[in-house]
PDB file of C-alpha atoms in Angstrom:
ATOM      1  CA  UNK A   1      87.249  75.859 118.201  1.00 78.00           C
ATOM      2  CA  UNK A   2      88.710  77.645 115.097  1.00 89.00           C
ATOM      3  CA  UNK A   3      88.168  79.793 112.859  1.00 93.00           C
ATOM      4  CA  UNK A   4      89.977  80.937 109.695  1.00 95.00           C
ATOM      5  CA  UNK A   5      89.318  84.183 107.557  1.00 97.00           C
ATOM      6  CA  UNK A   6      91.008  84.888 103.610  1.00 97.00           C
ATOM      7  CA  UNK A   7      90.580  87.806 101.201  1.00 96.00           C
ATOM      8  CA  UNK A   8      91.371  87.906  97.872  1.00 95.00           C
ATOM      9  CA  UNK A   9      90.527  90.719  95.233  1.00 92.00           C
ATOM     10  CA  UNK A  10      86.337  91.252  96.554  1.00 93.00           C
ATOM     11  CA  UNK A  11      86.031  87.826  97.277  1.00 95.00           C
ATOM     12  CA  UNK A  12      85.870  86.657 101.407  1.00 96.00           C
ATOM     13  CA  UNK A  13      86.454  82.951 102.129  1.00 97.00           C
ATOM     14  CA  UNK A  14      86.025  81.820 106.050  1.00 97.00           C
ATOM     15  CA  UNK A  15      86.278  78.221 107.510  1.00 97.00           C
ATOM     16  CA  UNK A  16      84.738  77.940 111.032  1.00 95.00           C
ATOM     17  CA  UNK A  17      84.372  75.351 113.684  1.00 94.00           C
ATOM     18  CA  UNK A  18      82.210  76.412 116.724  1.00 91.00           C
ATOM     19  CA  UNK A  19      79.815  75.739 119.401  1.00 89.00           C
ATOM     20  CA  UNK A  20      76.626  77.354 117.872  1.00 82.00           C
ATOM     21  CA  UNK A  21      73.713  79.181 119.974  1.00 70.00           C
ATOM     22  CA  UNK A  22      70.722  79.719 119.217  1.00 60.00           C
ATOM     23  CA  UNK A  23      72.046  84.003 119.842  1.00 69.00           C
ATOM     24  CA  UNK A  24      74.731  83.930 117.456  1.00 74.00           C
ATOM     25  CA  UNK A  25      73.205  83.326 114.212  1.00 81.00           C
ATOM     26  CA  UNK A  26      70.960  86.454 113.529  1.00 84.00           C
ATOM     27  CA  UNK A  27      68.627  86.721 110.398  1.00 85.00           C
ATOM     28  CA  UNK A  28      70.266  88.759 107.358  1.00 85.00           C
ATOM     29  CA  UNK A  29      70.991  88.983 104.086  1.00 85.00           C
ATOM     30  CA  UNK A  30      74.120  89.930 101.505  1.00 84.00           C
ATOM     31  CA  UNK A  31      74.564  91.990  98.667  1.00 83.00           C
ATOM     32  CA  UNK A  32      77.110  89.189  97.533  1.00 87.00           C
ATOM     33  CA  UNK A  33      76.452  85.378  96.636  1.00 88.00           C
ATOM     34  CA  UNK A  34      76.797  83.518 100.015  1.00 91.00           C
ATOM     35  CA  UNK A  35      78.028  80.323  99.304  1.00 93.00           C
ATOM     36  CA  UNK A  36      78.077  77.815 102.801  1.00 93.00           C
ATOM     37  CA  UNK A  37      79.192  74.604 102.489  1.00 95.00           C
ATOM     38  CA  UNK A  38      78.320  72.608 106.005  1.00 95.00           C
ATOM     39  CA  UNK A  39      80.543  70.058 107.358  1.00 95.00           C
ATOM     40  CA  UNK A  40      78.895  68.871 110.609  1.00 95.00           C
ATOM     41  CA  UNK A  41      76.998  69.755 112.949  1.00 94.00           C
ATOM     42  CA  UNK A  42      73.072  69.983 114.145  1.00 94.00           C
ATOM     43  CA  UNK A  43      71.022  72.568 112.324  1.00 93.00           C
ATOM     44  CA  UNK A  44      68.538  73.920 110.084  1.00 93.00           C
ATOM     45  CA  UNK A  45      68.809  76.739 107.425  1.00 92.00           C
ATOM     46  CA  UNK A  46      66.106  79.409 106.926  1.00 92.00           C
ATOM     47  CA  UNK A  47      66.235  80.895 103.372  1.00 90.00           C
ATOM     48  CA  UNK A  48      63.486  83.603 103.080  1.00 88.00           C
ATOM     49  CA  UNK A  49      61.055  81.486 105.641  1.00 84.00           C
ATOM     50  CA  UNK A  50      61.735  78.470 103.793  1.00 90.00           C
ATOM     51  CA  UNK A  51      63.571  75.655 106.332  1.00 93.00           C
ATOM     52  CA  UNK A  52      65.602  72.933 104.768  1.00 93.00           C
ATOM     53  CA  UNK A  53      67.657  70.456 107.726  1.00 94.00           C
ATOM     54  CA  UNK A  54      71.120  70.689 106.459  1.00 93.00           C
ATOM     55  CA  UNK A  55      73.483  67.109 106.114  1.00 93.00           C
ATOM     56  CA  UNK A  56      76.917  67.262 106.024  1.00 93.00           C
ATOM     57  CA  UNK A  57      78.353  67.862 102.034  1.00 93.00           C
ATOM     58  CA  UNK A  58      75.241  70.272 101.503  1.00 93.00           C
ATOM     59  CA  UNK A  59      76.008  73.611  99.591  1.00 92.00           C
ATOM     60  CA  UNK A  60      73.396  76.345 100.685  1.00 90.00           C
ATOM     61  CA  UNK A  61      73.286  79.612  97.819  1.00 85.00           C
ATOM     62  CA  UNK A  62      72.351  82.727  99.344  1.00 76.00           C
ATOM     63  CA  UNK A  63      72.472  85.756  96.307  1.00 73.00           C
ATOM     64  CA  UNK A  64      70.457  88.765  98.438  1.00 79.00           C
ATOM     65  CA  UNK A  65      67.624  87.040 100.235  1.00 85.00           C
ATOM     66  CA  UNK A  66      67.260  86.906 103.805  1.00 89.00           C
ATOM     67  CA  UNK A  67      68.760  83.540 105.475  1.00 89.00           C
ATOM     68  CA  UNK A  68      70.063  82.589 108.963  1.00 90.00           C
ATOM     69  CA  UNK A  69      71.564  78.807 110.950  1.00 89.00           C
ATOM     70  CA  UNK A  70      68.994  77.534 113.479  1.00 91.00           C
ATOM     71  CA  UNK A  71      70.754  75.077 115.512  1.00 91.00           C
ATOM     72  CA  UNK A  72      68.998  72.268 116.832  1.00 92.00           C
ATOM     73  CA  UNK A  73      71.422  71.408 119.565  1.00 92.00           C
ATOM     74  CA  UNK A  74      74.993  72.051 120.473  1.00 90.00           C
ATOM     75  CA  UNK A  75      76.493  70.145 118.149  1.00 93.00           C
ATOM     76  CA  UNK A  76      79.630  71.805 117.255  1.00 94.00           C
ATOM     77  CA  UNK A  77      79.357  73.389 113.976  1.00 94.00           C
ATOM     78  CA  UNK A  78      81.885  73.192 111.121  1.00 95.00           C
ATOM     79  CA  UNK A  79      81.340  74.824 107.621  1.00 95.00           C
ATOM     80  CA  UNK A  80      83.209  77.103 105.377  1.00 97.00           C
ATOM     81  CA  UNK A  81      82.014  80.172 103.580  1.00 96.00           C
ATOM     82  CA  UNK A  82      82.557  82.325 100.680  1.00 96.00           C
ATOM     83  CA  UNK A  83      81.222  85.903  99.548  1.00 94.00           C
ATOM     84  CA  UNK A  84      81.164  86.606  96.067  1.00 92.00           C
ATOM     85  CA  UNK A  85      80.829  90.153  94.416  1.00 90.00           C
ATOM     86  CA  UNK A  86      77.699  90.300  92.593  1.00 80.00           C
ATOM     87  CA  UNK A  87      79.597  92.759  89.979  1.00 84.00           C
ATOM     88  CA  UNK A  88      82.735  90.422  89.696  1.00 84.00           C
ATOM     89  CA  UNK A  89      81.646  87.203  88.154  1.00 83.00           C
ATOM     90  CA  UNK A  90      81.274  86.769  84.343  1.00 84.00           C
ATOM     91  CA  UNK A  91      77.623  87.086  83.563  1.00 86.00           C
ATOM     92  CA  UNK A  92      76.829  82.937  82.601  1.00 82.00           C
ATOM     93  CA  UNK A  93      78.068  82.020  86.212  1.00 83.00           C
ATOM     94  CA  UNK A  94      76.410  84.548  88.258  1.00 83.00           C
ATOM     95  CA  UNK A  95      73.137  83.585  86.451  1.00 83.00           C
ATOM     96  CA  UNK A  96      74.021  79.956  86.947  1.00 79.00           C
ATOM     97  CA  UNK A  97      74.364  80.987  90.534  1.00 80.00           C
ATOM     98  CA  UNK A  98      71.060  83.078  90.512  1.00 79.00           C
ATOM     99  CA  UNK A  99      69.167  80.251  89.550  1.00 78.00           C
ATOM    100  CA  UNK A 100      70.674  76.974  91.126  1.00 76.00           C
ATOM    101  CA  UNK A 101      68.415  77.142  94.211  1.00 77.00           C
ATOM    102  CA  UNK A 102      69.137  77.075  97.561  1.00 85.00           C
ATOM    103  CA  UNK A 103      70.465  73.900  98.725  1.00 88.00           C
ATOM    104  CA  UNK A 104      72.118  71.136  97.447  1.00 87.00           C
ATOM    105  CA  UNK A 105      72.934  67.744  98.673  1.00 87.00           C
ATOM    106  CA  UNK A 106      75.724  66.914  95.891  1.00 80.00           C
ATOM    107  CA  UNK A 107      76.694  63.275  96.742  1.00 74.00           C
ATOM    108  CA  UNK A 108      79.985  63.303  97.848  1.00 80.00           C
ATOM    109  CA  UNK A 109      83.210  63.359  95.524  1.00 85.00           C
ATOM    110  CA  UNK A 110      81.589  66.247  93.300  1.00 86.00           C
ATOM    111  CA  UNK A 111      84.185  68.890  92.587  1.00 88.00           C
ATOM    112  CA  UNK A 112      82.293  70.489  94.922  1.00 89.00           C
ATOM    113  CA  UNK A 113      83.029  68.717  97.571  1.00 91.00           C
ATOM    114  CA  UNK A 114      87.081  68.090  96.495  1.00 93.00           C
ATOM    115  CA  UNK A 115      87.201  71.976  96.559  1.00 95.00           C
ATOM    116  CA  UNK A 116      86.513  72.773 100.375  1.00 95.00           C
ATOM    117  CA  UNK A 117      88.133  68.905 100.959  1.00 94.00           C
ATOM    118  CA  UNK A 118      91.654  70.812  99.365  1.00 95.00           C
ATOM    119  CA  UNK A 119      90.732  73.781 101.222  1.00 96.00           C
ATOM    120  CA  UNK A 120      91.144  72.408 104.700  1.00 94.00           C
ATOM    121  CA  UNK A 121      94.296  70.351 103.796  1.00 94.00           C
ATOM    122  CA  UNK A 122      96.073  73.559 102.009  1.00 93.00           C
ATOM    123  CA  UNK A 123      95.241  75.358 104.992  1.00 92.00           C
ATOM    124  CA  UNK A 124      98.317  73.252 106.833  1.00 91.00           C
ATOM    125  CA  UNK A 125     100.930  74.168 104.041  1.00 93.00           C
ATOM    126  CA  UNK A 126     100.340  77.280 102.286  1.00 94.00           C
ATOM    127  CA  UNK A 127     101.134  80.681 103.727  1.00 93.00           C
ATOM    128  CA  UNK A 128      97.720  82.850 104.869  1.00 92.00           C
ATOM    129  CA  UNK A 129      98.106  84.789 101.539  1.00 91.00           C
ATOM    130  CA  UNK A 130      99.014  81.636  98.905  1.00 95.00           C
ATOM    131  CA  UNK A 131      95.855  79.956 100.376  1.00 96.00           C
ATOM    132  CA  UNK A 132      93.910  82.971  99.544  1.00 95.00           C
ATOM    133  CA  UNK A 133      94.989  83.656  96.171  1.00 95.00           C
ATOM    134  CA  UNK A 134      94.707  79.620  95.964  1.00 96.00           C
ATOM    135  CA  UNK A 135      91.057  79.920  96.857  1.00 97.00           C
ATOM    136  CA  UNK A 136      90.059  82.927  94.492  1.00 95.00           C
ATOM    137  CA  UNK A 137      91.396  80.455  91.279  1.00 94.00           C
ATOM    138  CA  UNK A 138      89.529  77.150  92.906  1.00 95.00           C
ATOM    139  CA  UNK A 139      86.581  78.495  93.449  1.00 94.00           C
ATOM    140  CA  UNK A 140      86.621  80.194  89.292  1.00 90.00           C
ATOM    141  CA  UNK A 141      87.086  76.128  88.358  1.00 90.00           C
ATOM    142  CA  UNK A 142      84.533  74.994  90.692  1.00 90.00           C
ATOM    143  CA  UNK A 143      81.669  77.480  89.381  1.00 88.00           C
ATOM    144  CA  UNK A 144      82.595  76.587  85.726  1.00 85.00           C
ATOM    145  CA  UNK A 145      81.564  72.586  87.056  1.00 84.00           C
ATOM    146  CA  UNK A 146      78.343  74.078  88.783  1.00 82.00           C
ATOM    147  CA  UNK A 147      77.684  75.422  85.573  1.00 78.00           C
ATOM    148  CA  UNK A 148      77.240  71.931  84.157  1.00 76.00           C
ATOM    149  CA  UNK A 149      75.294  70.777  86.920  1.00 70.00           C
ATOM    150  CA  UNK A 150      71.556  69.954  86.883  1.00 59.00           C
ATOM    151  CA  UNK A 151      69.976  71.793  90.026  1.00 59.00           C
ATOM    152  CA  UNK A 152      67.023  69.477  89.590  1.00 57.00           C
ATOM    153  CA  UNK A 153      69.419  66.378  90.439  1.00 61.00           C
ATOM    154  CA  UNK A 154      70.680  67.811  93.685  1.00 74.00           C
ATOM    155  CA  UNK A 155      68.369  70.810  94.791  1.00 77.00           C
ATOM    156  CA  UNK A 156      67.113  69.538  98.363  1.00 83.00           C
ATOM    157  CA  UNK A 157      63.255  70.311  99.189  1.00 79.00           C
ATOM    158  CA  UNK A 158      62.468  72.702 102.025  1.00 85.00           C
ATOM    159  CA  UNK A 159      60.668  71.070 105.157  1.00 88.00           C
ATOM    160  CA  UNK A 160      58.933  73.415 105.838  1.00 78.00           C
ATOM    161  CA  UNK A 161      57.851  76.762 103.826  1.00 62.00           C
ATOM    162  CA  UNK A 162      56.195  80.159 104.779  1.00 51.00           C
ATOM    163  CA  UNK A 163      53.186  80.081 102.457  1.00 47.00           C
ATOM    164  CA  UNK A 164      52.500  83.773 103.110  1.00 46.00           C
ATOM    165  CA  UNK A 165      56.187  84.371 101.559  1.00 44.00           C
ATOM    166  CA  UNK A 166      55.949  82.400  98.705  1.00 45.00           C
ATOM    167  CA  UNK A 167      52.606  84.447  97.931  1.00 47.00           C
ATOM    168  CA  UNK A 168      54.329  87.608  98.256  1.00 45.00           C
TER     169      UNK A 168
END
């Protein structure tokens, strides 16, 4: 299994592949934008009680609310991850952020998609700190596209939700 960890300015980027239990993924939150973008693997995704069955390509947004994995078997587990500063982005993408919703099945071939695509390939020729800085400029020109994006077109609908939290 692998995993892979870059830092750059505020801003974390991870890529992990992993045999997943049902002990490792504890419920929390961030005071950051989560962005996970799964690969493979077997799994659900609780957002705030909400629980949305995750397919590979799907981009999960997690700005502050509480969110964990829930694997549904031991399927390994591949996805990448990046933790943005709430205080760092320019205001029209953190609010584009803020309101996207919480998952997204984007189709395939999206920008999206090519960005953690390049990711995986750069991560065979670029030294630990070119991919990094790499990464930090990506990910500016990928927000700018989810910027255009509808999040009506691609927002996936929860399977289940926790009527008691959407009332509170």
């Amino acid at each position: 299994m692998s995993h892979s960890h870059y830092s750059y300015k505020d801003y974390s980027f991870s890529h992990s592949e992993n045999l997943p239990s049902a002990t490792t993924f504890h419920r929390h939150m961030h005071n950051s934008f989560e962005l996970l973008y799964f690969v493979k693997g077997d799994a659900n995704y609780v957002i705030e009680g909400s629980v949305y069955n995750l397919c590979p390509g799907d981009l999960a947004i997690s700005p502050r609310k509480f969110h964990y994995l829930d694997p549904l078997s031991d399927a390994c587990y591949e996805r990448f991850v990046i933790y943005i500063p709430l205080d760092d982005l320019p205001q029209k993408m953190a609010d584009t952020l803020s309101d996207f919703g919480e998952i997204h099945r984007l189709g395939g071939g999206t920008p999206v998609d090519l960005f953690f695509e390049d990711w995986k390939a750069r991560e065979k020729d670029l030294s630990h700190d070119r991919i990094a800085e790499y990464l930090f400029y990506s990910l500016m020109s990928m927000l700018i596209y989810m910027e255009r994006l509808s999040s009506d077109a691609t927002e996936v609908p929860a399977i289940t939700k926790s009527p008691m939290l959407d009332s509170v």
